[in-house]
Short mmCIF file of C-alpha atoms in Angstrom, two decimals:
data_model
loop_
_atom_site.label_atom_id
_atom_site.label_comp_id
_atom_site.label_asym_id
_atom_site.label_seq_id
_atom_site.Cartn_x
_atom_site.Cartn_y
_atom_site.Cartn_z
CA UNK A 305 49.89 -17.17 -8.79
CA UNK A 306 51.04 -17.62 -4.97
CA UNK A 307 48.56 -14.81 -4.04
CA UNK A 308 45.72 -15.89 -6.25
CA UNK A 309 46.07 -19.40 -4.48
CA UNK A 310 46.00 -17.92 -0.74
CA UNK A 311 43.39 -15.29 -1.36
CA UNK A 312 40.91 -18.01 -2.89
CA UNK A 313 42.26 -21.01 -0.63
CA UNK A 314 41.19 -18.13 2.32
CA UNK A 315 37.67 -17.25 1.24
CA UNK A 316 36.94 -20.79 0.15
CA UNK A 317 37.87 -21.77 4.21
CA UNK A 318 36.19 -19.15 5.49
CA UNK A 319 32.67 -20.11 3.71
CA UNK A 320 33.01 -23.14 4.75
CA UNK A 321 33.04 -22.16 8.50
CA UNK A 322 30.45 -19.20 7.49
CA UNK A 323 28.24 -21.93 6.63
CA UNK A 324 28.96 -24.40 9.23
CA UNK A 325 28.33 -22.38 11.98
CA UNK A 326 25.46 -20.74 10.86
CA UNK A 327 23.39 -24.26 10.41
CA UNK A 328 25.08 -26.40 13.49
CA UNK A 329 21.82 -26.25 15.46
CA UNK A 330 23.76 -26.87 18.60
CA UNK A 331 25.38 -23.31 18.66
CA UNK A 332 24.06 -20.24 20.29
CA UNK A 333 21.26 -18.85 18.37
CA UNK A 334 23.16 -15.39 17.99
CA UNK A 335 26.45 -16.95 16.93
CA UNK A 336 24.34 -18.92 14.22
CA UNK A 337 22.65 -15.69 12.98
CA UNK A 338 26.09 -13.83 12.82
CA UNK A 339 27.60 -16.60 10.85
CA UNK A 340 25.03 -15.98 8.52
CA UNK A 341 25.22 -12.97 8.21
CA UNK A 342 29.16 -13.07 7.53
CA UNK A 343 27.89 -15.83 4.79
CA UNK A 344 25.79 -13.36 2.87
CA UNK A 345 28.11 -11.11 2.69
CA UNK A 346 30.16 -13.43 1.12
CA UNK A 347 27.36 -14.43 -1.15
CA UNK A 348 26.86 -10.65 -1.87
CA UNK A 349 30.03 -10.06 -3.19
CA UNK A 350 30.88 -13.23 -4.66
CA UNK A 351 27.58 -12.09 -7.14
CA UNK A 352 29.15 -8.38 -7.61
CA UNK A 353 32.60 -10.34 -8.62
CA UNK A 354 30.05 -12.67 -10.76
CA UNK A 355 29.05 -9.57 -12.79
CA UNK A 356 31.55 -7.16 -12.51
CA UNK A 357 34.62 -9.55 -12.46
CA UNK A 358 36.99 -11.05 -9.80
CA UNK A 359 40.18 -9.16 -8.95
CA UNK A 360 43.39 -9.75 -10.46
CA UNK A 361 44.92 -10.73 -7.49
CA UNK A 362 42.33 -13.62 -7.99
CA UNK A 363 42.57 -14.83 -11.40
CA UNK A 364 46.29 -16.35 -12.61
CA UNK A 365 43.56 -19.50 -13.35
CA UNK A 366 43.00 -19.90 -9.93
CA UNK A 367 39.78 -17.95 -9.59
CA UNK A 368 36.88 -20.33 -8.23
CA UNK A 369 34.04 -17.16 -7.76
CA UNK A 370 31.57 -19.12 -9.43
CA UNK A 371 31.88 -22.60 -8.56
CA UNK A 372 31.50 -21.30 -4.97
CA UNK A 373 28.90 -18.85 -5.65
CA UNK A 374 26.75 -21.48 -6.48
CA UNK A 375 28.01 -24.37 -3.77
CA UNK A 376 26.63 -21.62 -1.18
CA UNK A 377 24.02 -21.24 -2.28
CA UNK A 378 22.57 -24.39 -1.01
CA UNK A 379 23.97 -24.20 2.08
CA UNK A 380 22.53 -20.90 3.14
CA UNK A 381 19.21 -22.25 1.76
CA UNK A 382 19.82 -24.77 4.89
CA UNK A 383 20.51 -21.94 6.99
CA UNK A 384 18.37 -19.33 6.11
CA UNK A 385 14.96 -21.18 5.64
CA UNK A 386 14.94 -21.81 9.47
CA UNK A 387 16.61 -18.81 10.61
CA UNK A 388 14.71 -16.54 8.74
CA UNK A 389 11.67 -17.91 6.59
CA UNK A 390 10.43 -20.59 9.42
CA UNK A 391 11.04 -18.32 12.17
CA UNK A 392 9.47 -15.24 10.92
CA UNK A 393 6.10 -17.25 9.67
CA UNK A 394 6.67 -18.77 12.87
CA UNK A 395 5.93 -15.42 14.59
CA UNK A 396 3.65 -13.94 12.14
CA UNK A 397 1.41 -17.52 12.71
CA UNK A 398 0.95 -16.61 16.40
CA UNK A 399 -0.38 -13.03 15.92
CA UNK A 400 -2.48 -13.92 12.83
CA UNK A 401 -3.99 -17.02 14.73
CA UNK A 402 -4.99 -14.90 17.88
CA UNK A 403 -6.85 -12.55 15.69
CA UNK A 404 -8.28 -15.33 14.28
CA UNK A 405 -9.36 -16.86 17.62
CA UNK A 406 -10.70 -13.46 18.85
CA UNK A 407 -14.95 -13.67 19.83
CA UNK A 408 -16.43 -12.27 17.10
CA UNK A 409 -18.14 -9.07 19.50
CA UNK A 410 -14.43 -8.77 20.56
CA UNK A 411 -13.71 -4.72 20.50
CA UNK A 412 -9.82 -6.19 20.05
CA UNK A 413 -11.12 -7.26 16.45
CA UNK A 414 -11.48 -3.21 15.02
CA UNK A 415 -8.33 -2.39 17.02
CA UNK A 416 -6.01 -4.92 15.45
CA UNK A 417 -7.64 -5.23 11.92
CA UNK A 418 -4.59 -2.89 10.66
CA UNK A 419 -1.97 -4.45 12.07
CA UNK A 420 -3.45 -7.81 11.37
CA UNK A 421 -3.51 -7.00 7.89
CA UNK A 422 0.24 -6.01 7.82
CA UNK A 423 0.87 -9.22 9.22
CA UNK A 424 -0.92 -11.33 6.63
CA UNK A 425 0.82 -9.42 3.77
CA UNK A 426 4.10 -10.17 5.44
CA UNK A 427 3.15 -14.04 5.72
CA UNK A 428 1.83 -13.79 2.28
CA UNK A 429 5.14 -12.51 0.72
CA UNK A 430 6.93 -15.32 2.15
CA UNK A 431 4.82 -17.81 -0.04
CA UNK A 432 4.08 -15.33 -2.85
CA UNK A 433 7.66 -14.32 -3.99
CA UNK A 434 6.05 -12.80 -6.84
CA UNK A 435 4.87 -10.04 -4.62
CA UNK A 436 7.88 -9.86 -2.39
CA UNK A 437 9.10 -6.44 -1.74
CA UNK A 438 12.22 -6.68 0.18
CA UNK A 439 13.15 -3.34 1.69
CA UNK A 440 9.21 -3.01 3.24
CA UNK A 441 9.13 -6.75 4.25
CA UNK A 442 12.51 -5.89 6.51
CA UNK A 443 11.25 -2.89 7.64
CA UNK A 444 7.62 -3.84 8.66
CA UNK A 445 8.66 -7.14 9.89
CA UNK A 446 11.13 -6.03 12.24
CA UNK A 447 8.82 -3.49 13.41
CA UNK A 448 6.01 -6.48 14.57
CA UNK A 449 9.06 -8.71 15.82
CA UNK A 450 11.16 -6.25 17.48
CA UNK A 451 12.46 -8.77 20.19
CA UNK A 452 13.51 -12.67 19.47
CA UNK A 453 13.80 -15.14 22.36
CA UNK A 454 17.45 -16.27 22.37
CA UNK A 455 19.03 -12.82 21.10
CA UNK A 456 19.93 -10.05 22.53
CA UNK A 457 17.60 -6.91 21.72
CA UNK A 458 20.81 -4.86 20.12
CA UNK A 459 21.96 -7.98 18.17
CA UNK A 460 18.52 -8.26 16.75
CA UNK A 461 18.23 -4.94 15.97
CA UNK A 462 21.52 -5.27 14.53
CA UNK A 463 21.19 -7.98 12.17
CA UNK A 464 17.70 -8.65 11.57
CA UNK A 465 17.50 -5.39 8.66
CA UNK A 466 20.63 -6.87 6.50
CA UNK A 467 19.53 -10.40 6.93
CA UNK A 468 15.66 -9.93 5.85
CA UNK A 469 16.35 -7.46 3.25
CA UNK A 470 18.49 -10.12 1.65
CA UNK A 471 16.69 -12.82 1.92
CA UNK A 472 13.44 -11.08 0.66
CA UNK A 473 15.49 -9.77 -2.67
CA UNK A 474 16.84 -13.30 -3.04
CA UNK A 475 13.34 -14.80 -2.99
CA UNK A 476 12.36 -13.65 -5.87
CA UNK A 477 15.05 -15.12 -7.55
CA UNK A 478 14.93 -18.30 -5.86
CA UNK A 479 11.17 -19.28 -5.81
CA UNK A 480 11.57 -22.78 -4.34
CA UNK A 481 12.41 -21.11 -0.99
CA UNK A 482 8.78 -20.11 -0.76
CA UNK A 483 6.95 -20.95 2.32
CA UNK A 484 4.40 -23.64 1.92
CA UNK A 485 1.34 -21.08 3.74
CA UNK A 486 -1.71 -22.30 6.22
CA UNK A 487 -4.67 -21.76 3.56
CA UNK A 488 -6.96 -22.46 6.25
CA UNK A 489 -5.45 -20.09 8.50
CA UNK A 490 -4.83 -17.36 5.45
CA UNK A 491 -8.79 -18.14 4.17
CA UNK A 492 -10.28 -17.07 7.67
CA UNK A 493 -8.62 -13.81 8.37
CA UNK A 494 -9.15 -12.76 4.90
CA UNK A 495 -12.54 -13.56 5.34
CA UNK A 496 -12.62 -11.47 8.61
CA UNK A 497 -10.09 -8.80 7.32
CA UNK A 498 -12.75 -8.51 4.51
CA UNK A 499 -15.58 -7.79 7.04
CA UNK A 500 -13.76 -5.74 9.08
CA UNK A 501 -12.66 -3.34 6.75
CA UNK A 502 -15.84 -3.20 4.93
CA UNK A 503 -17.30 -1.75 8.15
CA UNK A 504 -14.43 0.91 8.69
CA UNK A 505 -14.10 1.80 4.70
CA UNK A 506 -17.64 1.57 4.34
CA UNK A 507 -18.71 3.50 1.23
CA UNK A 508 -19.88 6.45 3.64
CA UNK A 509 -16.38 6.60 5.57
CA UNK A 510 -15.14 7.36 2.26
CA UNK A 511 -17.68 9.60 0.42
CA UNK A 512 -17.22 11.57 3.40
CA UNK A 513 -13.40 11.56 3.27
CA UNK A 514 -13.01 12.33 0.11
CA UNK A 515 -14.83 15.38 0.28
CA UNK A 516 -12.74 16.67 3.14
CA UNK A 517 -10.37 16.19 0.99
CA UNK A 518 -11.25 18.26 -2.28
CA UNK A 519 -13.49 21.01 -0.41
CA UNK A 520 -10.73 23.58 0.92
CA UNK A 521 -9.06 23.70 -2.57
CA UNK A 522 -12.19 25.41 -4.33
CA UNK A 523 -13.85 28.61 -2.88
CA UNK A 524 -18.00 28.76 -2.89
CA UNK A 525 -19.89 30.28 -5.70
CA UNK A 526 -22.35 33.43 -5.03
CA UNK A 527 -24.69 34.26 -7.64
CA UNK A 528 -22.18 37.38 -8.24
CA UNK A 529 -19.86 34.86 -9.25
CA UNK A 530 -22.04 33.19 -12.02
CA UNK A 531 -23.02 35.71 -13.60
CA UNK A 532 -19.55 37.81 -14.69
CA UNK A 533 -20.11 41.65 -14.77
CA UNK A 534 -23.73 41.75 -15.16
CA UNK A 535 -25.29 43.26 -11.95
CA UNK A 536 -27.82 39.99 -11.12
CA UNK A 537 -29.18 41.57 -8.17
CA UNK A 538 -30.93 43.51 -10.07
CA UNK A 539 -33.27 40.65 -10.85
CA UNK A 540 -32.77 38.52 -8.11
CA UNK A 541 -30.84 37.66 -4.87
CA UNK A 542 -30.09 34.67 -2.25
CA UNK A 543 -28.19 34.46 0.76
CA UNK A 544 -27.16 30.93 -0.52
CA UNK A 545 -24.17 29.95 -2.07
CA UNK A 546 -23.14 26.38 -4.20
CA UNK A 547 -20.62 24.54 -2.19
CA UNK A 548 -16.76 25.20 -4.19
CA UNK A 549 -16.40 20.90 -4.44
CA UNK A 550 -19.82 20.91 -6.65
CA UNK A 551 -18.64 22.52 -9.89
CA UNK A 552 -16.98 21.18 -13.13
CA UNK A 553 -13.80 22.40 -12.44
CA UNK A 554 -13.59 20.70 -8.87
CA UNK A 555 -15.27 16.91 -10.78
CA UNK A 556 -12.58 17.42 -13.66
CA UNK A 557 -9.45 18.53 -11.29
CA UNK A 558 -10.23 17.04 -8.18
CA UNK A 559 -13.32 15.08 -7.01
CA UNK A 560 -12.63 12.43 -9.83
CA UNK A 561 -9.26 11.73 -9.20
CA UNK A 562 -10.18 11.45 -5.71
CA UNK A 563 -12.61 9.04 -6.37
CA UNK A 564 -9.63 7.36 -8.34
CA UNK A 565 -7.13 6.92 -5.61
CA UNK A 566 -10.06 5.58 -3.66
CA UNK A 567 -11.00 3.10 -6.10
CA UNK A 568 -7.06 2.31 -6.50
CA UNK A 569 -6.09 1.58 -2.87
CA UNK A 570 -8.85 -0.73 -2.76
CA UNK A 571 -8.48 -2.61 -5.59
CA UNK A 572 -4.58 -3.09 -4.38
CA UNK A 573 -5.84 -4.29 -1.01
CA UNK A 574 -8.33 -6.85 -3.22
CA UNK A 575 -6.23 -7.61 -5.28
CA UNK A 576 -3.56 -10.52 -3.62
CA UNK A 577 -3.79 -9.83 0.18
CA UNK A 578 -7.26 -10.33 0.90
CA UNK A 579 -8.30 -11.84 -2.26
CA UNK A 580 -6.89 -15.11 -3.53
CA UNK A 581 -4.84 -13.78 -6.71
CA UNK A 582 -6.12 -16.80 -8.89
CA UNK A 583 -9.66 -15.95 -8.73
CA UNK A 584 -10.68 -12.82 -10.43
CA UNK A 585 -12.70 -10.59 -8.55
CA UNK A 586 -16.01 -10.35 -10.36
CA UNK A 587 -16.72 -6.34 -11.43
CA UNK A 588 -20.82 -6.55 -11.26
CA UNK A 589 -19.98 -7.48 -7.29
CA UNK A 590 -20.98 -5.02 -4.89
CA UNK A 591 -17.90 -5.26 -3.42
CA UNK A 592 -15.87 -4.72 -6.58
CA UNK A 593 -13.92 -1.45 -6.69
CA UNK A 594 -15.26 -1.06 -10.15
CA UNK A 595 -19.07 -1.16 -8.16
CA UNK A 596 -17.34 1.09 -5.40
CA UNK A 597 -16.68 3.65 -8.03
CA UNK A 598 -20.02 3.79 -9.76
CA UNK A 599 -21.50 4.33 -6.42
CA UNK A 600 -19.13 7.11 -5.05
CA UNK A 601 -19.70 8.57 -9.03
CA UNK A 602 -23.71 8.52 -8.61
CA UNK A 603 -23.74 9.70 -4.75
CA UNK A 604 -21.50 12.47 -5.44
CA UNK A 605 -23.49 13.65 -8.81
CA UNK A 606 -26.39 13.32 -6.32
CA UNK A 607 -25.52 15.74 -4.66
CA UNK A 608 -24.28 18.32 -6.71
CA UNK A 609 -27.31 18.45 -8.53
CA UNK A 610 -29.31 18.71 -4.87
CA UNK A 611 -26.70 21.74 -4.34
CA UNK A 612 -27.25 23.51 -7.47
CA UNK A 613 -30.83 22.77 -7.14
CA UNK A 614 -31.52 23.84 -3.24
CA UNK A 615 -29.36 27.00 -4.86
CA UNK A 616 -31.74 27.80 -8.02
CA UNK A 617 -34.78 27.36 -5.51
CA UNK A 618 -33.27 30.33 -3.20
CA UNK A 619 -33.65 32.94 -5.91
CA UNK A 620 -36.17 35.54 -4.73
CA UNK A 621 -37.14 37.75 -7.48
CA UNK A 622 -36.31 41.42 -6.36
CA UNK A 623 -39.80 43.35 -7.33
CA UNK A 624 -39.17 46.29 -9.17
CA UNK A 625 -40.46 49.85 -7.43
CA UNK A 626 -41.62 51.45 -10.96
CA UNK A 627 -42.74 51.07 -14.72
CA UNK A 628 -39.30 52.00 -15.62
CA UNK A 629 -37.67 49.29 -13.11
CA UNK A 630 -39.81 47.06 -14.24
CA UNK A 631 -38.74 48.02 -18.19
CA UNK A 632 -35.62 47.88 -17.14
CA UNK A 633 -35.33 44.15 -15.80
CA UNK A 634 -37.34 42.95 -18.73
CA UNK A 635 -34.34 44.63 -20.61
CA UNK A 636 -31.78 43.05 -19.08
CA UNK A 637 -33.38 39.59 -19.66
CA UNK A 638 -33.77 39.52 -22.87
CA UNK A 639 -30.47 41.06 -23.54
CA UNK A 640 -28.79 38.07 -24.81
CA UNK A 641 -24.85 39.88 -23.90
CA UNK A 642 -25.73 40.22 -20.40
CA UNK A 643 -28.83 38.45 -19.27
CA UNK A 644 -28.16 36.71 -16.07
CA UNK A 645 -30.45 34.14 -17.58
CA UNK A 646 -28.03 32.89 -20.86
CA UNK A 647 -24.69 33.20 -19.07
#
């Protein structure tokens, strides 16, 4: 019972400084970011003992896991909104703002359109916990924010991964911690973001990539190849071919799950960051991913029929020398096992 009172008499006083330090604004920025990081490590296993049990050096009646589970939690709420939440919209403010404030012939605009966007999806997830995901919040945020004023680079570096990743799991599970976001601010570089990207993923841009992307996995068709083991040529010939990406098999395997992925990764981008997630985007608008598809369907249809046709107009028929040639090719056409013509 002696050691069950000292061990929890011991973690209870050293939450309690944990706690203090890390939200006494008058410390040292990196002594206050330390201290909470020692605090939610304290939080994190006080929830592991939570689900998994306290130790029995603990117990004897003693145990208070729980009770100060959830008296911390409050007071790293107090800590961490500032420290982490405030700062980092803080930061993510500034950039998004300049963007915002750019002339609108600025070249900077096309440039930082990317980076921008990351930036408003990181903002975003701070007031949408619903589409929090921790591990790439931590990750891409420290990557924008790689230096804070008041810390050392390598304490930064140091703490920043731990301290995000935490907070961002924790979000989702504590929703009132959500930041209250600048709709005005949010509304205009969506509205630019929008623009922007329309221009670089304009429907060409990725007709265009797409095909790239399908046309070295199916080799071009000859009229040898269309026609099995009858001998064609001796009807007719072409120097032409029909590109591999405008046949059945390349639409069923490859060209239509292209389109797909295309359709996909816009609708994500539509669907919360640049779009506001109450209002549903409507699918008869142009610039609907469901209006994106039909078009990329009909252009590519388009041209695989101009293929097949600019093919079937390149057929010369080869003129036969004599009667019996001549008997011959009338043969093999209306033979209907091997005419070139039923195939």
């Amino acid at each position: 019972m002696g050691i069950a009172y000292v061990t929890n008499r011991s973690q209870i006083d050293g939450a309690n400084v944990q706690a203090s330090t890390a939200a006494r604004q008058n410390q040292p920025l990196e002594q206050r970011l330390h201290a909470l990081s020692e605090l939610q490590k304290t939080l994190a296993r006080l929830q592991y003992r939570s689900e998994h049990g306290v130790p029995w050096y603990e117990r004897a009646g003693l145990s208070q896991n729980n009770a100060l589970l959830a008296a911390l939690w409050p007071r790293y709420q107090d800590s961490a909104l500032p420290l982490l939440r405030d700062a980092s919209a803080n930061h993510l403010q500034r950039q998004i703002n300049a963007f915002n404030a750019l002339p609108p012939d600025s070249p900077l605009r096309e440039q930082m359109a990317k980076t921008t966007y990351d930036q408003l999806k990181l903002y975003l997830m701070l007031a949408r916990p619903e589409h929090m995901d921790a591990a790439w919040f931590s990750s891409a945020l420290l990557h924008d924010w790689p230096k804070r004023d008041g810390v050392k680079d390598a304490v930064w570096q140091g703490v920043a991964p731990s301290l995000l990743t935490f907070y961002g799991a924790q979000l989702n599970v504590h929703p009132e911690w959500k930041l209250s976001a600048d709709e005005s601010m949010v509304s205009q570089a969506r509205s630019l973001l929008v623009r922007l990207m329309g221009v670089r993923n304009s429907e060409s841009t990725l007709y265009q990539k797409m095909l790239a992307q399908v046309a070295h996995l199916y080799t071009d068709m000859r009229l040898e190849d269309m026609t099995g083991d009858t001998d064609a040529s001796r009807l007719f010939s072409t120097p032409e071919i029909v590109p591999g990406m405008f046949t059945r098999q390349a639409w069923e395997q490859a060209v239509q799950p292209a389109i797909e992925k295309v359709v996909k990764a816009c609708r994500d981008e539509l669907d919360w960051v640049l779009t506001d997630s109450k209002r549903q985007v409507n699918k008869q608008d142009e610039t609907s991913p469901e209006a994106l598809k039909k078009r990329l369907t009909e252009r590519y249809f388009a041209d695989f029929g101009g293929a097949w046709l600019e093919f079937l107009n390149s057929l010369h028929w080869n003129q036969a020398a004599t009667l019996s040639d001549s008997i011959d090719q009338l043969t093999l056409m209306a033979d209907v096992r091997q005419s070139p013509l039923v195939r």
